[in-house]
Coordinates of C-alpha atoms in Angstrom, one line a residue:
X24 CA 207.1 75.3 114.8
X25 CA 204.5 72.8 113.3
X26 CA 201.9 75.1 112.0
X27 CA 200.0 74.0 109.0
X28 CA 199.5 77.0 105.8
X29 CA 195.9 77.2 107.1
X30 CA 196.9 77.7 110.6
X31 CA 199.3 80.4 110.2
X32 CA 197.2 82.3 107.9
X33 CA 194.2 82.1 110.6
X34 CA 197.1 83.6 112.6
X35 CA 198.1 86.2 110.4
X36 CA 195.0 87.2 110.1
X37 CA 193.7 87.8 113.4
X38 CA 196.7 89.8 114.0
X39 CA 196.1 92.3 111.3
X40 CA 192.7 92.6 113.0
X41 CA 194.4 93.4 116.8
X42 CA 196.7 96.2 114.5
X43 CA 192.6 97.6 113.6
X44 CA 191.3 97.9 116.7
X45 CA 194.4 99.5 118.0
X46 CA 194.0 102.1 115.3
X47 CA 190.7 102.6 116.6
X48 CA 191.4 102.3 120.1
X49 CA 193.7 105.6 119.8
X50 CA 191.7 107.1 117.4
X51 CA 188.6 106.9 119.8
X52 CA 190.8 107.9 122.9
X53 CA 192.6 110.8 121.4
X54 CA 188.8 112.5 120.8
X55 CA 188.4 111.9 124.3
X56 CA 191.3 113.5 125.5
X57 CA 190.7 116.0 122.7
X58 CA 187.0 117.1 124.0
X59 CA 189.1 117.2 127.8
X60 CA 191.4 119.5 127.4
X61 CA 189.7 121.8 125.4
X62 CA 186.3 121.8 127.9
X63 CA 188.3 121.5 131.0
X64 CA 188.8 125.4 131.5
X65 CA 184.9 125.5 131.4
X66 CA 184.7 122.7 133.6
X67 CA 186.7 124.7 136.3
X68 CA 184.4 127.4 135.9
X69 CA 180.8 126.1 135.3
X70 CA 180.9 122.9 137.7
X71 CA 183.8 123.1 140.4
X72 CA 181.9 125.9 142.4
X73 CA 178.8 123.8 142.5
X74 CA 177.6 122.1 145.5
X75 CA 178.0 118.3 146.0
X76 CA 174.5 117.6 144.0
X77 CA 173.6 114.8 141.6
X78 CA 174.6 116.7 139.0
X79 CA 177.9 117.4 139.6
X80 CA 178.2 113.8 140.7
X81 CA 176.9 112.6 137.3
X82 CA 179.0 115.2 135.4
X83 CA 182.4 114.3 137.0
X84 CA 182.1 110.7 137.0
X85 CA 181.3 111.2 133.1
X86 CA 184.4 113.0 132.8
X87 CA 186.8 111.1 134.8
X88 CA 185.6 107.1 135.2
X89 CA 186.4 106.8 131.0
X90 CA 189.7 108.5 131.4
X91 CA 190.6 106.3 134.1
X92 CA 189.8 102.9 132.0
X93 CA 191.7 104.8 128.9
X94 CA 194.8 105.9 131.1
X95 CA 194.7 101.6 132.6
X96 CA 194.6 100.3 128.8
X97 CA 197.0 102.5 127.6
X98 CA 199.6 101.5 130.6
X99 CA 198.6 98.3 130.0
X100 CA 199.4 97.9 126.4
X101 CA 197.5 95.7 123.4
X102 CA 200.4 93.5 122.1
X103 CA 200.7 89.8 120.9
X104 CA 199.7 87.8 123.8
X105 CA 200.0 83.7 122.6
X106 CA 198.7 81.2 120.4
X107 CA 197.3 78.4 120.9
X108 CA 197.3 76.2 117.8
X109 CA 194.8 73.1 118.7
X110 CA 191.8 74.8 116.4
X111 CA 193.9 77.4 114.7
X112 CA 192.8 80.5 116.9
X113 CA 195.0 83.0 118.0
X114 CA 194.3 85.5 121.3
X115 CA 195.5 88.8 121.3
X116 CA 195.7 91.5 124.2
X117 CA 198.0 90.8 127.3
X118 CA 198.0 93.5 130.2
X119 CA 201.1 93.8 131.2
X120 CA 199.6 95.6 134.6
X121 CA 197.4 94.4 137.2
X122 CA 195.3 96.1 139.4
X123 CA 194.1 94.5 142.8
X124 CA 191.8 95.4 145.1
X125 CA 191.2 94.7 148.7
X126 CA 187.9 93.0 149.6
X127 CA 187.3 96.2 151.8
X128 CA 187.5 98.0 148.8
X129 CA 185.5 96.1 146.8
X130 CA 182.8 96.1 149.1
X131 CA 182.9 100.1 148.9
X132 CA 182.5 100.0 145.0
X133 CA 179.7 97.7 145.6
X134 CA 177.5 99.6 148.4
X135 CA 178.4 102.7 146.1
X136 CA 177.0 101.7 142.8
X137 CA 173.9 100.3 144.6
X138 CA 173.1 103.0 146.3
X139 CA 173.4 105.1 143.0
X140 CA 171.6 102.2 141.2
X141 CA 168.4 102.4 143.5
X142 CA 168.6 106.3 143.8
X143 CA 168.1 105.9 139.9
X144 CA 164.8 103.4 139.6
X145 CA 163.8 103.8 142.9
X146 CA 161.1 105.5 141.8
X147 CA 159.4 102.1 140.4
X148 CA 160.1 99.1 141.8
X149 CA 158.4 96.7 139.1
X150 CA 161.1 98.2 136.9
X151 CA 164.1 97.7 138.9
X152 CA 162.8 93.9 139.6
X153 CA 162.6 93.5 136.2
X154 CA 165.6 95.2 134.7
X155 CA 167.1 93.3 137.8
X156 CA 165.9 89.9 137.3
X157 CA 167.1 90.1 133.2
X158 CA 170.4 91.4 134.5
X159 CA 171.3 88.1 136.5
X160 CA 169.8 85.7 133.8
X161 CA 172.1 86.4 131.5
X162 CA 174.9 86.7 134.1
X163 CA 174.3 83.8 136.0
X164 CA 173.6 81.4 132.3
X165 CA 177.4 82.6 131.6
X166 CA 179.0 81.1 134.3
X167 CA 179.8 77.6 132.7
X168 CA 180.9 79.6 129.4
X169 CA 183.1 81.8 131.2
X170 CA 184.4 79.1 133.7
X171 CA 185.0 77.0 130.8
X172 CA 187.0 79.1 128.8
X173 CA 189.0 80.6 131.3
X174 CA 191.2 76.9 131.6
X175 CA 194.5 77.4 130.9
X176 CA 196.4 74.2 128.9
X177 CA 199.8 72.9 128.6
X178 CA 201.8 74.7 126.6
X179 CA 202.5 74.1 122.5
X180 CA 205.6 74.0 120.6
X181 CA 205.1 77.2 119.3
X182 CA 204.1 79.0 122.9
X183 CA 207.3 77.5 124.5
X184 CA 209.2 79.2 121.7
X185 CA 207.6 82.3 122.7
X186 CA 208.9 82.2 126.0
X187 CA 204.9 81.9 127.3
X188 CA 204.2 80.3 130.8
X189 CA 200.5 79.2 129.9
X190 CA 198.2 79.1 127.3
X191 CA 194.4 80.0 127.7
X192 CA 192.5 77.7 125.1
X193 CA 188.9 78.8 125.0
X194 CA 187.6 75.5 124.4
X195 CA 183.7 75.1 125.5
X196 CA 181.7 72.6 125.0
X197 CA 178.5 73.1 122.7
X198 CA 175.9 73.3 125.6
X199 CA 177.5 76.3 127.0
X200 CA 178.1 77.9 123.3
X201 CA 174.1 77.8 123.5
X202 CA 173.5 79.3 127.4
X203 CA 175.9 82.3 126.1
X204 CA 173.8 82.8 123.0
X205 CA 171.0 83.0 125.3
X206 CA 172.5 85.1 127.5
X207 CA 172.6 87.4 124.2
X208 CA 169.5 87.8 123.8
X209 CA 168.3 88.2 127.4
X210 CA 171.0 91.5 127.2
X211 CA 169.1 92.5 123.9
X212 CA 165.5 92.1 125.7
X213 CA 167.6 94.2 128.4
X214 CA 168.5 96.8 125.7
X215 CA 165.3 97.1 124.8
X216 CA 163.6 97.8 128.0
X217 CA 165.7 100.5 128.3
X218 CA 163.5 103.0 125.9
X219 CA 160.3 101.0 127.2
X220 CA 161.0 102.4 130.6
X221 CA 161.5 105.6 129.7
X222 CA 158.4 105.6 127.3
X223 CA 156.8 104.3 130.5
X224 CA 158.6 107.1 132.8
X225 CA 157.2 109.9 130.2
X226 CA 153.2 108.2 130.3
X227 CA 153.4 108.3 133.9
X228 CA 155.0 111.5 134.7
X229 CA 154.7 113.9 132.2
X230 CA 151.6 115.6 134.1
X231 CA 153.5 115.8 136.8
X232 CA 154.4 119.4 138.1
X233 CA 157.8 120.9 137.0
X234 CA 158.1 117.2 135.0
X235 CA 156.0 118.1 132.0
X236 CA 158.0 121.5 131.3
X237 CA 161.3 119.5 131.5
X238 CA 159.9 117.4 128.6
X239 CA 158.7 120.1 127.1
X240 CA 162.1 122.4 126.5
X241 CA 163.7 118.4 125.5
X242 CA 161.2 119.0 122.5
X243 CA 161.3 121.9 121.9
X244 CA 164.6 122.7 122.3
X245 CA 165.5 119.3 120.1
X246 CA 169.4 119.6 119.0
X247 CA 172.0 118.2 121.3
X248 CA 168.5 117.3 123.5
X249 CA 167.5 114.7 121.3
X250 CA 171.2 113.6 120.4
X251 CA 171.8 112.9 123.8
X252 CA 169.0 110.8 124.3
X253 CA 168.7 109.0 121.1
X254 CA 172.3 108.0 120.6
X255 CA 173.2 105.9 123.9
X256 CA 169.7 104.3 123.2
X257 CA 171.0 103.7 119.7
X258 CA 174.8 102.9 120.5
X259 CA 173.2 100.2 123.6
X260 CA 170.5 98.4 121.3
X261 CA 173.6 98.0 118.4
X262 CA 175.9 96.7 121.2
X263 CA 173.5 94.1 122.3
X264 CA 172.5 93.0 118.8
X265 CA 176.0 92.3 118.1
X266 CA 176.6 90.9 121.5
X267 CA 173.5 88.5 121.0
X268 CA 175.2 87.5 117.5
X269 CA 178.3 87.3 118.7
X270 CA 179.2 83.5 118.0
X271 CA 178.6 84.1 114.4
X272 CA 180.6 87.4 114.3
X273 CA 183.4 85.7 116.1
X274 CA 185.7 87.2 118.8
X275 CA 187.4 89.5 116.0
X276 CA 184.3 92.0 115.6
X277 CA 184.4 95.2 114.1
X278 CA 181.4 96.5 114.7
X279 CA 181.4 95.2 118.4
X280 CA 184.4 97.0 119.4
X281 CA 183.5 99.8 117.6
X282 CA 179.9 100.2 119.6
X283 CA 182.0 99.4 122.9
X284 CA 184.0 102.6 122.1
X285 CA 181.2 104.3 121.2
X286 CA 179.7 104.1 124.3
X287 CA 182.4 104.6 126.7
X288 CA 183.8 107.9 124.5
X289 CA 180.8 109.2 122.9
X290 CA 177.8 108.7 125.3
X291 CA 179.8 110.5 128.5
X292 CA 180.5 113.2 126.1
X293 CA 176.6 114.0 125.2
X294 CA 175.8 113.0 128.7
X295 CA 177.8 115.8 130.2
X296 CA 176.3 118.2 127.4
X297 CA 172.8 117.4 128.4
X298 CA 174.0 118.0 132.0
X299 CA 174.9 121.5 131.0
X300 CA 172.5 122.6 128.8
X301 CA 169.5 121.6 131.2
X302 CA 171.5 123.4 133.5
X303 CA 171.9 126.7 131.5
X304 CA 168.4 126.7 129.5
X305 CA 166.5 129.8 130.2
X306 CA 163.1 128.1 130.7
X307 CA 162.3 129.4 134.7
X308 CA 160.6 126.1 134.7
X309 CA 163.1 123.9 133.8
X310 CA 165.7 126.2 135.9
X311 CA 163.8 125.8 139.2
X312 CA 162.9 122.2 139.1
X313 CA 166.7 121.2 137.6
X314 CA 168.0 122.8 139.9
X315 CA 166.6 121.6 142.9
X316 CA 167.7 118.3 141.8
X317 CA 170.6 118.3 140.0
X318 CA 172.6 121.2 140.9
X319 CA 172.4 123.7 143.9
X320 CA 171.1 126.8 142.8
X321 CA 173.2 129.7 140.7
X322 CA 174.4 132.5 142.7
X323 CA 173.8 136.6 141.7
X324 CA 176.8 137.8 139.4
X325 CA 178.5 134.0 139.0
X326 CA 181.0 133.9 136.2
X327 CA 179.4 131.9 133.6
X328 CA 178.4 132.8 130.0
X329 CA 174.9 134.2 130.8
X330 CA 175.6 136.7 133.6
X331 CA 174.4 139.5 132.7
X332 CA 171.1 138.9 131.3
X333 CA 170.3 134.8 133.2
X334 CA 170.3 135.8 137.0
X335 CA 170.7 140.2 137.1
X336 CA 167.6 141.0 136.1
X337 CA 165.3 138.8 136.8
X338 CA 164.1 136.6 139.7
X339 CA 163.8 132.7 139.6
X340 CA 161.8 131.1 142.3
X341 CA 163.6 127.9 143.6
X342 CA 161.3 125.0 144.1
X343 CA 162.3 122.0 145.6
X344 CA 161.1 118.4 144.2
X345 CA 162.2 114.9 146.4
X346 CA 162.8 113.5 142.9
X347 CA 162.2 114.0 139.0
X348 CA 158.7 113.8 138.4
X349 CA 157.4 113.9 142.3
X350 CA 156.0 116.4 144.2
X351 CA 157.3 119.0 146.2
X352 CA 159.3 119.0 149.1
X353 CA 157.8 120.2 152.6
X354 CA 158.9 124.1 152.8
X355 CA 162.6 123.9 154.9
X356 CA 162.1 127.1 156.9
X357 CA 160.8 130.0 154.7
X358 CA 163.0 128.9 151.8
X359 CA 160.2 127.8 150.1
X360 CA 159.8 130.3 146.8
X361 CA 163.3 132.2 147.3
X362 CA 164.3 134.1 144.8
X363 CA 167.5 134.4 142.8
X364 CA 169.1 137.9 141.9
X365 CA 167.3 141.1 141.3
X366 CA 163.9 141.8 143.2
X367 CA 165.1 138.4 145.7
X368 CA 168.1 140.1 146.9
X369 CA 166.7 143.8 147.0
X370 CA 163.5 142.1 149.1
X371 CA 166.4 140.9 151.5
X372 CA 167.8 144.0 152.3
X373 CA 164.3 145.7 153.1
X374 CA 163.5 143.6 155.5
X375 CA 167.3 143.7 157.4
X376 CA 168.9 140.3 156.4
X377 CA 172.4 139.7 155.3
X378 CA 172.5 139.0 151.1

């Protein structure tokens, strides 16, 4: 092997920096799997006899999607991959498994997360144009970076003797070291237009009926409210600041990974307790306009923590809303101002109809 003291250093190096992130890798995973199994039994009983609403969609896919990408990495493996020795850089990370999809199945992921995408901003369209337009920028200026790096070379001495088939060099040519760069700061204007529109979703909406006593409980409330809203903001606008300085950082970044974990552990976590604590809060007008959107509404006497006290004894009147911060749905015959428990159920059997 012809490797010069500077080279094998470099090398040496970057692989004590792969043995890191591995360290954090399990670390981070092992709190996921952690928060699981010990929340699972209350997942069984809380969320599985739900009906198919947004919410439980939202809450499963928070609990299962990460686990999925965890479960695929950890099959996979992190090991020493191959280096390429032209500019002294080493790659690390080969997958020893490969997943492949079927264009039908592809296509299905596609419509899906479209369809959720536009459920999302459909309520403003100059939004979604514009989140949409700064999306593409940066992913279509990437193309000559990505397709540049992605050539694979002969091999070198030293792959050969590591029994390696091909090497991938990373070599790009200044002008598409720029367009990425640029495409870093198009995701950071990205980032930040993130807590734009939701400062422009509160200015527009927060009169709204039902939408201002949402916002109200979030302040109120505070806690794991604000935590839940303030730390994927945060944990996104530190992922794209690293990701816009990433050139200068190099591929071996700390901090970058770290924020990656962060938000594929961390944010699903506080996601999913937002989910449940808008769906157990005691305000009646949070409760009715939550869940008319988010979760079917809870029945008399359900096992859950607030039994006795949440839905005995007192009535809630279930409004329905087409969306968060709209107004009311037509009236779907006479269900219109049900109510839940109690009085609702004693009215029923008055007037002769099954409870």
């Amino acid at each position: 092997m012809s490797l010069t003291p500077e080279e094998i250093s470099e090398i040496i190096s970057t692989f004590s920096g792969s043995l890191t992130l591995e360290y954090i890798f399990v670390g981070f995973y092992t709190f996921f799997f952690y928060y699981y199994a010990t929340t699972v039994a209350m997942e069984v009983k809380l969320m599985w006899p739900r009906k198919w609403h947004w919410g439980k969609v939202l809450f499963l896919a928070n609990r299962y999607l990460p686990m999925l990408t965890y479960i695929a990495n950890l099959s996979s493996g992190w090991q020493l991959a191959s280096f390429y020795t032209s500019h002294a850089e080493a790659f690390i990370a080969r997958f020893r498994v490969y997943i492949i999809l079927s264009p039908k199945a592809c296509a299905v992921l596609v419509k899906i997360f479209t369809i959720a995408h536009y459920r999302v901003y459909g309520f403003s369209a100059e939004m979604t144009a514009i989140r949409q337009g700064l999306t593409l920028g940066a992913n279509l200026i990437q193309i000559s970076y990505f397709s540049e790096g992605l050539r694979t070379l002969p091999l070198s001495e030293l792959d050969r003797e590591l029994g390696y088939a091909c090497t991938w060099a990373q070599r790009v040519s200044p002008v598409s070291s720029n367009k990425n760069a640029i495409a870093g700061y198009i995701s950071l204007a990205k980032a930040v237009y993130v807590p734009w529109h939701s400062s422009f979703f509160w200015c527009g909406y927060r009169k709204r009926a039902g939408t201002f006593g949402l916002f109200h409980v979030l302040r109120r409330d505070s806690g794991v409210y604000i935590l839940s809203l303030a730390v994927p903001l945060a944990i996104r606008l530190g992922a794209a600041v690293v990701g816009a300085f990433q050139l200068r950082l190099g591929w071996m970044s700390l901090p970058g990974h770290i924020l990656d974990l962060l938000n594929c552990a961390v944010v699903p976590v506080l996601a999913n307790r937002l989910l449940l604590n808008m769906w157990k809060t005691e305000d009646p007008d949070v409760r009715k306009t939550v869940s008319s959107i988010l979760f079917d509404p809870p029945r008399p006497g359900e096992d859950s923590d607030d039994d006795d006290e949440e839905f005995g004894d007192r009535p809630i009147e279930i409004v329905r809303y087409e969306g968060l911060g709209r107004r009311r749905a037509p009236a779907r015959g006479g269900t219109e101002g049900a109510s839940l428990g109690g009085a609702g159920a004693t009215q029923a059997a008055e007037n002769g109809d099954a409870v």
